[in-house]
XYZ file of C-alpha atoms in Angstrom:
740
model
C 60.413 -39.989 38.016
C 58.907 -42.865 36.096
C 58.211 -42.189 32.442
C 55.665 -44.042 30.379
C 55.884 -44.845 26.710
C 52.396 -43.406 26.488
C 53.832 -39.982 27.249
C 55.991 -40.022 24.172
C 53.612 -41.880 21.932
C 50.871 -39.389 22.520
C 53.150 -36.416 22.907
C 52.301 -32.942 21.717
C 54.383 -31.294 19.046
C 57.079 -29.982 21.422
C 57.214 -32.923 23.761
C 53.989 -32.180 25.601
C 51.501 -34.725 26.939
C 48.752 -36.645 25.240
C 45.777 -34.379 24.717
C 42.004 -34.396 24.544
C 39.712 -32.193 22.431
C 37.002 -31.770 25.084
C 37.504 -31.693 28.879
C 34.285 -33.610 29.500
C 35.306 -36.415 27.151
C 38.226 -37.070 29.446
C 36.707 -36.244 32.849
C 33.214 -37.686 32.432
C 34.130 -41.357 33.108
C 36.110 -40.306 36.171
C 33.258 -38.151 37.492
C 30.743 -40.949 36.910
C 32.955 -43.236 38.957
C 33.141 -40.575 41.680
C 29.337 -40.195 41.692
C 28.974 -43.965 42.136
C 31.395 -43.900 45.060
C 29.549 -41.003 46.678
C 26.140 -42.619 46.161
C 27.330 -45.799 47.844
C 28.846 -43.783 50.696
C 25.677 -41.750 51.211
C 23.638 -44.948 51.416
C 25.814 -46.118 54.285
C 25.527 -42.902 56.346
C 22.820 -44.343 58.651
C 24.997 -47.379 59.310
C 28.062 -45.245 59.976
C 26.569 -42.429 62.040
C 23.317 -44.024 63.223
C 19.770 -44.088 61.839
C 18.807 -41.035 63.858
C 21.020 -38.755 61.723
C 18.930 -39.201 58.567
C 16.216 -36.850 59.738
C 18.432 -34.676 61.909
C 18.116 -31.071 60.722
C 21.210 -30.109 62.711
C 23.501 -32.876 61.461
C 27.114 -31.737 61.428
C 26.546 -28.881 63.873
C 26.915 -30.889 67.057
C 27.845 -34.339 68.366
C 25.260 -35.997 70.613
C 25.303 -39.091 72.848
C 23.835 -41.301 70.105
C 26.628 -40.178 67.786
C 29.218 -41.142 70.360
C 27.714 -44.592 70.747
C 27.780 -45.191 66.977
C 31.361 -44.015 66.651
C 32.525 -46.192 69.517
C 30.826 -49.223 67.983
C 33.206 -49.207 64.973
C 36.308 -51.413 65.165
C 39.602 -49.841 66.124
C 42.319 -49.322 63.488
C 40.619 -46.904 61.123
C 38.328 -49.168 59.145
C 37.172 -47.285 56.017
C 33.676 -45.960 56.688
C 32.475 -46.455 53.099
C 34.423 -49.539 52.038
C 33.203 -51.249 48.887
C 31.910 -54.838 48.979
C 34.715 -57.386 49.044
C 33.838 -58.684 45.584
C 34.498 -55.229 44.089
C 32.354 -53.223 41.738
C 32.800 -53.717 37.990
C 31.312 -50.302 37.105
C 33.673 -48.514 39.471
C 36.710 -50.338 38.091
C 35.663 -49.521 34.520
C 35.494 -45.841 35.494
C 38.944 -46.002 37.062
C 40.409 -47.602 33.917
C 38.828 -44.984 31.671
C 40.339 -42.224 33.794
C 43.797 -43.781 33.793
C 44.349 -44.569 30.109
C 45.885 -41.709 28.104
C 44.079 -40.480 25.012
C 45.964 -39.495 21.864
C 43.680 -37.188 19.847
C 45.170 -34.162 18.116
C 44.424 -31.219 20.423
C 46.147 -29.046 23.016
C 45.149 -30.242 26.477
C 46.582 -33.110 28.557
C 44.391 -35.984 29.675
C 44.239 -37.488 33.140
C 45.967 -40.538 31.761
C 48.777 -38.434 30.296
C 49.306 -36.752 33.669
C 49.380 -40.155 35.335
C 51.981 -41.426 32.867
C 54.168 -38.317 33.059
C 54.128 -37.921 36.832
C 54.114 -41.588 37.769
C 50.647 -41.536 39.364
C 49.003 -44.714 40.620
C 45.268 -45.294 39.966
C 44.616 -44.299 43.588
C 46.368 -40.946 42.924
C 44.169 -40.297 39.899
C 41.065 -40.995 42.006
C 42.276 -38.551 44.659
C 42.941 -35.936 41.968
C 39.395 -36.322 40.602
C 37.935 -36.198 44.136
C 39.654 -32.865 44.810
C 38.928 -31.510 41.315
C 35.172 -32.197 41.318
C 34.081 -29.016 43.202
C 35.853 -26.961 40.535
C 33.381 -28.430 38.036
C 30.192 -28.675 40.091
C 29.504 -27.108 43.506
C 27.074 -29.863 44.435
C 30.112 -31.888 45.396
C 30.796 -29.442 48.228
C 27.443 -30.281 49.836
C 28.009 -33.990 49.315
C 31.421 -33.810 50.958
C 30.038 -31.818 53.892
C 27.288 -34.421 54.379
C 29.675 -37.362 54.246
C 32.120 -35.658 56.620
C 29.329 -34.727 59.044
C 30.461 -31.108 59.081
C 28.846 -28.294 57.096
C 32.120 -26.354 57.300
C 34.078 -29.127 55.544
C 32.969 -28.626 51.981
C 36.241 -29.794 50.445
C 37.521 -33.376 50.698
C 39.975 -34.319 53.411
C 42.612 -37.024 53.428
C 40.268 -38.991 55.692
C 37.388 -38.806 53.207
C 39.678 -39.928 50.365
C 40.842 -42.944 52.348
C 37.277 -43.749 53.421
C 35.997 -43.649 49.843
C 38.849 -45.382 48.073
C 40.179 -48.029 50.498
C 38.736 -51.453 51.303
C 40.156 -52.152 54.758
C 42.372 -50.805 57.518
C 45.551 -52.258 56.042
C 44.885 -50.655 52.665
C 44.082 -47.387 54.379
C 47.426 -47.428 56.130
C 49.310 -48.193 52.913
C 47.563 -45.480 50.905
C 48.233 -42.898 53.595
C 51.732 -42.798 52.116
C 50.322 -41.300 48.904
C 49.980 -37.991 50.810
C 53.624 -37.854 51.913
C 55.748 -34.896 50.686
C 57.871 -37.150 48.466
C 54.892 -38.967 46.923
C 54.090 -38.050 43.273
C 50.975 -35.986 44.031
C 52.790 -33.620 46.379
C 56.308 -33.818 44.952
C 55.094 -32.577 41.582
C 52.738 -30.065 43.205
C 49.671 -31.528 41.568
C 47.908 -31.418 44.886
C 48.271 -29.552 48.157
C 47.397 -31.034 51.533
C 46.293 -27.862 53.303
C 46.020 -27.199 57.020
C 42.457 -26.412 58.112
C 41.748 -23.293 60.134
C 44.081 -20.377 60.806
C 47.588 -20.214 59.305
C 50.145 -21.926 61.490
C 47.661 -24.276 63.092
C 48.487 -27.973 63.257
C 46.127 -30.802 62.481
C 46.410 -34.539 61.902
C 47.066 -35.566 58.322
C 43.590 -37.099 58.101
C 41.974 -33.735 58.877
C 43.853 -31.835 56.173
C 42.099 -30.640 53.033
C 42.929 -31.742 49.490
C 43.328 -28.848 47.031
C 44.234 -29.358 43.362
C 46.950 -27.007 42.100
C 45.545 -24.081 40.111
C 47.596 -24.853 37.010
C 46.387 -28.451 36.954
C 42.795 -27.288 37.343
C 43.184 -24.892 34.419
C 44.389 -27.473 31.945
C 42.034 -30.254 33.063
C 38.939 -28.066 32.756
C 40.084 -26.621 29.407
C 40.895 -23.090 30.664
C 43.536 -21.447 28.452
C 44.371 -18.775 31.049
C 47.930 -18.699 32.362
C 48.328 -19.613 36.023
C 47.759 -16.346 37.927
C 50.866 -17.023 40.045
C 52.935 -16.683 36.880
C 51.077 -13.814 35.250
C 53.558 -11.115 36.335
C 56.596 -12.854 34.887
C 55.405 -15.222 32.152
C 53.490 -14.941 28.929
C 52.888 -16.946 25.791
C 54.287 -15.108 22.785
C 53.737 -15.082 19.062
C 56.110 -17.220 17.045
C 58.079 -15.869 14.089
C 59.439 -18.494 11.738
C 61.799 -16.132 9.904
C 63.821 -14.241 12.521
C 65.980 -17.156 13.646
C 67.235 -17.928 10.149
C 68.018 -14.250 9.557
C 69.950 -13.844 12.798
C 71.770 -17.175 13.013
C 71.776 -18.041 9.352
C 69.673 -20.767 7.783
C 72.238 -23.524 8.388
C 72.735 -22.644 12.058
C 68.990 -22.370 12.621
C 68.436 -25.770 10.993
C 71.108 -27.226 13.274
C 69.387 -25.729 16.314
C 66.028 -27.183 15.277
C 67.642 -30.578 14.667
C 69.241 -30.435 18.126
C 65.873 -29.620 19.678
C 64.200 -32.489 17.889
C 66.987 -34.739 19.124
C 66.245 -33.592 22.676
C 62.622 -34.574 22.209
C 63.508 -37.917 20.675
C 65.873 -38.947 23.463
C 63.415 -38.190 26.249
C 63.972 -34.492 26.702
C 66.575 -34.679 29.469
C 68.744 -31.860 28.064
C 68.372 -28.107 27.917
C 69.842 -25.292 25.836
C 71.871 -22.407 27.257
C 71.812 -19.375 24.971
C 73.999 -16.304 25.462
C 74.502 -13.115 23.500
C 74.013 -9.332 23.744
C 70.597 -7.859 24.414
C 68.452 -7.651 21.332
C 70.709 -10.019 19.382
C 67.738 -12.129 18.314
C 67.675 -14.747 21.068
C 63.929 -14.395 21.558
C 63.329 -14.307 17.816
C 65.339 -17.483 17.322
C 63.451 -19.138 20.188
C 60.221 -18.163 18.448
C 61.525 -19.597 15.194
C 62.474 -22.786 17.005
C 58.996 -23.036 18.498
C 57.440 -22.401 15.093
C 59.611 -25.099 13.522
C 58.477 -27.532 16.215
C 54.841 -26.448 15.834
C 54.755 -25.363 19.477
C 53.805 -22.277 21.511
C 56.565 -20.205 23.174
C 56.421 -19.493 26.921
C 58.509 -16.426 27.819
C 59.641 -16.584 31.485
C 61.363 -13.494 32.938
C 63.796 -14.927 35.503
C 64.666 -11.446 36.808
C 61.012 -10.890 37.759
C 60.969 -14.124 39.762
C 64.400 -14.159 41.370
C 63.438 -12.251 44.530
C 60.338 -14.351 45.172
C 60.690 -16.552 48.264
C 59.267 -19.515 46.319
C 61.475 -18.920 43.257
C 62.175 -22.601 42.520
C 58.501 -23.488 42.871
C 57.458 -20.772 40.404
C 60.058 -21.914 37.856
C 58.816 -25.485 38.204
C 55.210 -24.321 37.759
C 56.149 -22.381 34.607
C 57.974 -25.339 33.076
C 55.114 -27.661 33.951
C 52.567 -25.273 32.409
C 54.641 -25.168 29.221
C 54.872 -28.962 29.138
C 51.104 -29.313 29.526
C 50.606 -26.985 26.551
C 53.430 -28.552 24.510
C 55.371 -25.258 24.558
C 59.038 -24.327 24.251
C 60.259 -22.630 27.465
C 62.294 -19.425 27.084
C 63.925 -18.440 30.413
C 65.276 -14.972 29.711
C 67.245 -12.499 31.852
C 69.100 -15.352 33.530
C 71.920 -12.840 34.157
C 69.986 -11.991 37.315
C 71.323 -15.292 38.715
C 74.956 -14.818 37.734
C 75.845 -12.497 40.600
C 78.019 -14.102 43.254
C 75.408 -13.534 45.962
C 72.814 -15.476 43.967
C 74.669 -18.757 43.599
C 72.010 -20.353 45.811
C 69.234 -19.165 43.541
C 71.142 -20.493 40.523
C 71.416 -23.873 42.191
C 67.658 -23.777 42.860
C 66.999 -23.039 39.197
C 69.229 -25.871 38.029
C 67.570 -28.299 40.452
C 64.102 -27.199 39.342
C 65.023 -27.541 35.663
C 66.661 -30.901 36.223
C 63.448 -32.203 37.772
C 61.234 -30.494 35.188
C 63.340 -31.730 32.263
C 62.146 -35.244 32.978
C 58.780 -34.211 31.605
C 60.345 -33.637 28.202
C 60.250 -30.630 25.929
C 62.790 -27.908 25.170
C 64.137 -25.608 27.899
C 66.197 -22.563 26.850
C 68.083 -20.649 29.578
C 69.077 -17.270 28.143
C 71.660 -14.738 29.342
C 73.710 -11.906 27.861
C 76.910 -13.082 29.518
C 79.008 -15.926 28.169
C 78.063 -19.513 28.944
C 76.542 -20.655 32.188
C 79.142 -21.155 34.975
C 81.061 -24.426 34.853
C 79.383 -27.156 36.802
C 75.921 -25.630 36.495
C 75.263 -26.403 32.844
C 74.963 -30.167 33.184
C 74.558 -31.753 29.778
C 73.071 -28.608 28.230
C 73.705 -27.551 24.657
C 75.263 -24.064 24.413
C 74.345 -21.657 21.613
C 76.210 -18.340 21.255
C 74.496 -15.343 19.661
C 76.336 -12.338 18.330
C 74.955 -9.284 16.708
C 73.657 -10.098 13.222
C 76.211 -9.647 10.468
C 75.762 -7.288 7.557
C 73.794 -9.729 5.402
C 71.442 -10.564 8.262
C 70.981 -6.875 9.091
C 70.165 -6.075 5.462
C 67.564 -8.857 5.399
C 66.065 -7.674 8.692
C 65.862 -4.080 7.467
C 64.247 -5.202 4.213
C 61.655 -7.317 6.016
C 60.911 -4.644 8.622
C 60.496 -1.948 5.975
C 58.325 -4.229 3.864
C 56.078 -4.712 6.883
C 55.996 -0.961 7.504
C 55.152 -0.329 3.849
C 52.038 -2.444 4.279
C 50.741 0.228 6.691
C 52.138 3.163 4.712
C 52.308 2.179 1.005
C 53.398 5.673 -0.025
C 56.717 5.255 1.803
C 59.323 3.828 -0.568
C 62.903 3.091 0.484
C 65.552 2.493 -2.207
C 67.666 -0.633 -1.859
C 70.796 1.517 -1.530
C 69.380 3.108 1.639
C 68.668 -0.319 3.104
C 72.278 -1.342 2.483
C 73.582 1.913 3.951
C 71.534 1.403 7.114
C 72.728 -2.195 7.443
C 76.352 -1.167 6.889
C 76.577 1.789 9.269
C 74.319 0.682 12.104
C 75.117 -2.649 13.745
C 71.728 -2.911 15.381
C 70.019 -5.910 16.893
C 66.884 -7.395 15.291
C 64.675 -5.670 17.842
C 66.372 -2.309 17.300
C 66.018 -2.683 13.539
C 62.302 -3.434 13.863
C 61.759 -0.386 16.104
C 63.840 1.922 13.920
C 62.089 0.797 10.744
C 58.691 1.412 12.311
C 59.654 4.869 13.660
C 61.278 5.940 10.398
C 58.388 4.731 8.272
C 55.864 6.587 10.413
C 57.903 9.803 10.161
C 58.190 9.370 6.392
C 54.453 8.761 6.103
C 53.916 12.052 7.943
C 55.926 13.901 5.289
C 59.575 13.636 6.375
C 62.318 12.584 3.983
C 62.390 8.778 4.187
C 66.175 8.366 4.200
C 66.765 11.084 6.794
C 63.935 9.758 8.958
C 65.310 6.210 8.895
C 68.849 7.326 9.712
C 67.543 9.438 12.595
C 65.467 6.515 13.873
C 68.499 4.206 13.653
C 70.602 6.685 15.651
C 67.951 6.844 18.365
C 68.166 3.096 18.866
C 71.742 3.216 20.125
C 74.215 5.354 22.005
C 72.290 5.502 25.280
C 75.133 3.904 27.272
C 77.823 5.948 25.546
C 75.945 9.184 26.234
C 76.742 8.706 29.934
C 80.471 8.327 29.207
C 81.060 10.815 26.383
C 79.527 14.032 25.033
C 77.384 13.880 21.920
C 78.386 16.555 19.391
C 75.536 17.363 16.960
C 76.921 17.674 13.399
C 75.968 21.176 12.231
C 78.562 21.792 9.529
C 78.701 20.452 5.984
C 81.453 20.073 3.440
C 81.021 23.677 2.233
C 81.857 25.058 5.671
C 85.094 23.088 5.950
C 88.169 24.980 4.779
C 91.121 22.581 4.536
C 93.725 21.740 1.879
C 92.578 19.610 -1.038
C 94.554 16.558 0.117
C 93.017 16.711 3.600
C 89.547 16.989 2.076
C 90.281 14.002 -0.181
C 91.378 11.922 2.815
C 88.201 12.831 4.706
C 86.084 11.695 1.752
C 88.108 8.469 1.565
C 87.411 7.903 5.270
C 83.660 8.276 4.625
C 83.862 5.921 1.655
C 85.664 3.295 3.747
C 82.942 3.368 6.387
C 80.195 3.234 3.747
C 81.697 0.321 1.807
C 83.496 -1.737 4.425
C 80.754 -4.383 4.402
C 81.684 -5.153 0.795
C 85.425 -5.411 1.446
C 85.230 -7.156 4.800
C 82.161 -9.361 4.391
C 81.560 -9.932 0.682
C 85.220 -9.971 -0.359
C 86.322 -11.875 2.747
C 88.928 -9.556 4.318
C 87.252 -9.997 7.731
C 88.343 -13.658 7.683
C 91.996 -12.908 7.008
C 92.141 -9.769 9.187
C 90.465 -10.774 12.451
C 91.672 -7.568 14.118
C 91.896 -4.015 12.933
C 88.616 -4.027 11.019
C 87.564 -0.706 12.537
C 88.125 2.653 10.852
C 90.546 4.866 12.774
C 92.010 8.235 11.856
C 94.371 10.816 13.314
C 93.552 14.495 12.835
C 96.734 16.422 13.624
C 97.352 20.136 13.521
C 97.477 23.334 15.545
C 94.554 24.382 17.678
C 91.652 25.922 15.796
C 92.527 24.479 12.387
C 89.207 22.598 11.964
C 89.880 19.136 13.395
C 86.662 18.942 15.437
C 84.675 20.531 12.608
C 86.056 17.904 10.222
C 84.902 15.159 12.600
C 81.434 16.758 12.597
C 81.406 16.887 8.805
C 82.359 13.204 8.562
C 79.656 12.214 11.059
C 77.052 14.278 9.226
C 78.014 12.842 5.848
C 77.679 9.287 7.198
C 74.469 9.990 9.103
C 76.109 8.856 12.370
C 76.377 10.403 15.825
C 79.661 11.927 17.022
C 80.749 11.419 20.646
C 83.645 13.384 22.134
C 85.452 11.560 24.932
C 86.060 13.827 27.917
C 89.584 13.139 29.157
C 88.791 14.371 32.662
C 86.405 11.443 33.094
C 88.850 8.912 31.658
C 92.348 9.581 32.957
C 92.820 8.544 36.558
C 95.792 8.761 38.898
C 94.890 5.345 40.268
C 96.609 2.377 38.664
C 94.297 0.435 36.374
C 91.382 2.892 36.522
C 92.164 4.564 33.189
C 92.051 1.174 31.437
C 88.731 0.336 33.082
C 87.257 3.682 32.022
C 88.412 3.229 28.436
C 87.157 -0.347 28.379
C 83.670 0.879 29.308
C 83.851 3.551 26.606
C 84.958 1.156 23.866
C 82.353 -1.439 24.866
C 79.606 1.180 24.837
C 80.904 2.659 21.579
C 80.697 -0.703 19.806
C 76.990 -0.767 20.650
C 76.454 2.933 19.947
C 77.020 2.883 16.168
C 78.601 6.297 16.474
C 81.988 7.915 15.886
C 84.360 8.300 18.843
C 86.394 11.513 18.963
C 89.372 11.524 21.337
C 90.272 15.221 21.553
C 93.837 15.981 22.695
C 94.578 12.294 22.208
C 98.265 12.691 23.074
C 97.193 12.838 26.737
C 95.950 9.254 26.409
C 98.042 7.757 23.632
C 101.439 9.221 24.486
C 104.819 7.674 23.875
C 106.123 4.864 26.013
C 109.176 5.795 28.012
C 112.162 4.158 29.636
C 111.292 2.505 32.927
C 112.868 4.274 35.895
C 110.294 3.446 38.562
C 106.940 1.703 39.144
C 105.010 4.656 37.735
C 106.832 4.375 34.400
C 106.184 0.644 34.283
C 102.454 1.043 34.885
C 102.262 3.941 32.420
C 103.783 1.739 29.734
C 101.380 -1.104 30.606
C 98.539 1.378 30.192
C 99.777 2.436 26.763
C 100.214 -1.198 25.664
C 96.674 -1.981 26.782
C 95.346 0.974 24.784
C 97.224 -0.238 21.724
C 95.552 -3.633 22.013
C 92.087 -2.212 22.718
C 92.315 0.226 19.834
C 93.276 -2.572 17.449
C 90.326 -4.688 18.604
C 87.836 -1.831 18.225
C 85.446 -2.490 15.354
C 83.885 0.949 15.100
C 84.930 4.391 13.860
C 87.360 6.381 16.014
C 89.092 9.708 15.406
C 92.102 10.864 17.425
C 92.660 14.600 17.470
C 95.945 16.135 18.598
C 97.858 19.412 18.464
C 101.110 17.541 19.104
C 101.508 14.673 16.697
C 105.084 14.142 17.760
C 103.927 13.159 21.238
C 101.937 10.154 19.997
C 103.374 6.658 20.318
C 104.589 5.451 16.921
C 102.729 2.149 17.371
C 99.447 4.055 17.478
C 100.199 5.958 14.303
C 101.070 2.691 12.520
C 97.674 1.214 13.424
C 95.697 4.176 12.081
C 93.978 3.916 8.707
C 94.225 7.671 8.026
C 96.463 10.470 9.173
C 95.022 13.840 8.143
C 97.150 16.944 8.606
C 95.380 20.234 9.344
C 97.918 23.013 8.683
C 97.684 26.559 9.938
C 95.503 28.327 7.336
C 97.197 30.537 4.781
C 95.776 33.875 3.668
C 93.511 32.340 1.019
C 92.168 29.769 3.474
C 91.635 32.481 6.112
C 89.705 34.550 3.569
C 87.431 31.585 2.839
C 86.888 31.066 6.576
C 86.112 34.777 7.124
C 83.518 34.686 4.343
C 81.894 31.448 5.507
C 81.654 32.133 9.230
C 78.720 34.568 9.028
C 75.088 33.393 9.146
C 72.965 34.845 6.379
C 70.881 36.958 8.778
C 73.841 38.961 10.195
C 73.643 42.650 9.089
C 77.052 43.531 7.619
C 78.187 47.069 6.778
C 78.971 47.571 3.096
C 82.505 48.824 3.630
C 83.828 45.790 5.496
C 86.777 44.140 3.680
C 86.979 40.578 5.015
C 89.820 39.728 2.625
C 91.904 42.490 4.160
C 91.257 41.121 7.657
C 92.344 37.658 6.464
C 95.587 39.079 5.055
C 96.337 41.310 8.028
C 95.664 38.957 10.931
C 97.219 35.460 10.748
C 94.929 33.566 13.112
C 93.363 30.107 12.956
C 89.833 29.268 11.971
C 88.865 28.841 15.623
C 90.085 32.354 16.384
C 88.211 33.734 13.376
C 85.000 32.132 14.663
C 85.541 33.751 18.064
C 86.212 37.170 16.491
C 83.067 36.971 14.351
C 80.900 36.062 17.321
C 82.366 38.809 19.527
C 81.912 41.372 16.739
C 78.270 40.332 16.363
C 77.651 40.931 20.064
C 79.358 44.333 19.902
C 77.209 45.265 16.922
C 74.034 44.082 18.617
C 74.790 46.341 21.592
C 75.671 49.415 19.502
C 73.965 50.165 16.229
C 72.946 46.692 15.132
C 75.374 46.456 12.165
C 78.717 44.658 12.045
C 81.248 47.165 10.765
C 85.007 47.485 10.650
C 85.180 49.023 14.122
C 83.344 46.036 15.624
C 85.684 43.598 13.885
C 88.838 45.453 14.964
C 87.663 45.616 18.585
C 86.814 41.917 18.571
C 90.188 41.098 16.992
C 92.006 43.112 19.690
C 90.208 41.094 22.417
C 91.047 37.785 20.735
C 94.744 38.740 20.583
C 94.604 39.633 24.279
C 93.274 36.118 25.007
C 96.289 34.785 23.125
C 98.590 36.895 25.317
C 99.365 39.442 22.604
C 98.789 43.152 22.111
C 98.148 44.509 18.641
C 100.626 47.239 17.670
C 99.858 50.139 15.389
C 101.870 48.456 12.675
C 99.866 45.261 13.024
C 96.607 47.173 12.899
C 97.824 49.001 9.811
C 94.974 50.656 7.954
C 92.519 49.386 10.581
C 94.151 51.423 13.358
C 91.656 54.230 13.308
C 88.741 51.836 13.105
C 89.990 49.976 16.142
C 89.714 52.993 18.334
C-alpha cells in the first residue's frame, strides 16, 4: 500500500495519523464541495428527466411515457447525468484540495487527508467517502439523494450517483468504475462497503449498489470516541501504567523495549513484537508501560474471543485500524488460542491481517503464554520473553500495591520485613500480587492481623491447578505439638530458615548464577510409621505461612509406560506456580532404587527413575519426601536432598510428651489417669497414641462422659488388635483390671 510522507510527518504519538481538533474543521470544506455538486445536479434535473418532473408530486414512484422519452434521448455509453462544465469549477476544486491535504494539529482524530495518505486514496476516493458519509452528519442528504436518483426508496448514494456527480464524461466514468473493485483502496481497506440493495442474496448491477461508510471510519471522522460496536465484545482501551513494566522486566530491559518500539515507528512500522510468558507475568502491565512511554493509548484485543468468528481476519484488521486511527499500541492477548494444530489456518489469517495492517505503522504486540510464535509465522517480529518477576521485582510490586492499599486504609501498616517475606515465599505474578495486597489490606482494615491476612491472601492467589492433582493438608499443629529429638527439630528449623532467606543467598549473593539447578529446597523425612513425619511437614508449612499439598500416589503411578512421568510433570509444573510445599508420602514407591536390566520393564523403570532425578533437580520450590523405608530410596535422590531428617521410634520420655499433648483442653479427664505409666507400659508410635486417645474419647462419650483408665485400656487393646497383636496379662500389668 502506498505510504505518504505526510503520514509520518503528522503522525500521532504511537505512529497514528495526522489529527484534527474539531471534526467540522476537517469536514466542512468537503461538505461545502458536496453541496455545490448537489446544487448543480439538482439544477439539471429538468434537463435529465424532463421539465414535467419538476411539479410532479409522484416523482420517483412510477415511470411514465414522458420519462421514457427523456431517458432514451440521452446518448448511449453512460454519459454522466450531472457532468460539470468542461472548463471545470474553481470552487469545487478548492473544496477537493482542502479535503485531501492532511492537517497536523495536536489532537487525537485522523483527518480525511491523513486517511487518504495512509490508505493510498485518490481525490476521487475521498469525494466518494464524503458522499457516503454525509447522511451520517445531516439527514437532509438522504432526501437530496432520493430526489437525484428519482427514487424515494434510494436515500443513500449508489455507485451510479457517485459516477454521475464526480465524472465529466463516459470515458472518465468507465475509468472510475474501477475505484469500486474489491482490490481498490476503498474496499480493500474496508473504508467503504458496496452493498447489495434489497433482500440478502439478491444480485444487482454494480451501478445500483449502495455506498456505505464503515462504522469505524464514521466514528473517527465525526469525532465519536466510542469503540466500534463490532469489536466491543473482545476489545477495550485500557489505562496505562508507567511503572509496572520497569518492575517486571527491570528498568534496563523496559528501556530497551521502548527503544525497539520507537525504532519500529521510525522505520515505518513494518515490524511487530511477539511476547510470551506465563499468565499474569506482567505482559499487559509492560504493554501499558510501553504505551505510556510512547504517550499512546493501549488497545487490548482478546484473540480467544474472536477466534471462532467467521470473519476473524476482518475483525482483527478492524481492531488494528481503530488503534492506528487513535494512535494506540495494539495488545493482542490470548494468542495461545491460535497455537492448536487445528487452528493453523486461523493463525495464517492473523499473520496476513497483521502484515497488511502493519503498513499503517504503530506497534503491534502478539501475546501468548507459550514460547515464541511458530517458526515461519513470526516474520521479522521482535520476540520478548517474560518470566515471573524475580525477588526484587516482587518486593517492589508488593511495596507499591500495599502503598496503594494504604491510601484507602491508612490504619493498615505493614512492616518492611513482612513485605520481604511475602516476596520471598510467594512467587506471584504482578496481577496476583495486586489482588492479594488488596484482599489482605481490606481484611486488615476490618480488624484482622495484617501479616496473617496478607499471607492468607497470597495463598489464595495460587495452588488452584495443584489442588486438582494433590490434596491440600491444612497445617493445624505448631512447634509445641511436635515431639521429635532435638537434632531433628533443629534441622526442621534450618529448613524453614533456608526457605525464608534463600532470596538473599541466591539472588543478592549470586548463588543462583553459579548454581542454575538445584535451587529448590528438598528434604527427606525418614522413619517408622506414626513417628510424626506428616505432622512435621504441617509444622514447617504453618511456620512459613505456606500451603502443604500431599501427592496421592494412586493418581501418579501408572502401569502404562511414560504415564507416570507425565503425571509427575503436571504436578511439578503446577507446584511451581502454587507457592506451596509438596509432600510425597511413601516416596520410596516413586523414587526407588534403579535395578539391573533384565527385560524391557526394568529398562523403562530405570528411565522413569532417571527422569524423576532430573525433574527433582530442576524443581525450584519446596518438596518433602516422606518414607518408612529409607534404604529403598535411590542413592542419587538422597545426594540431591538438602536435608535428611530422621524420625526415630519414640522412647518413653517422648511417648509421655505425646500422651500429654494429644488431648484438647476441653476433654474431661478422670483424676486418677496416669499418662506417664501408659507411655512406659505401651511402646507405640505417636500415630498410635493419637488413635488410642481418639478411641478412648469416643468410649467415654458413650459411657459416663469422662476419659478414665478403663477407656484408655480398652482403646489400647483395640489399637493393638489393629496391629495384629493381643495384649497379654503381663503386658497389661497393673492396668489389667482396668482393661476389663
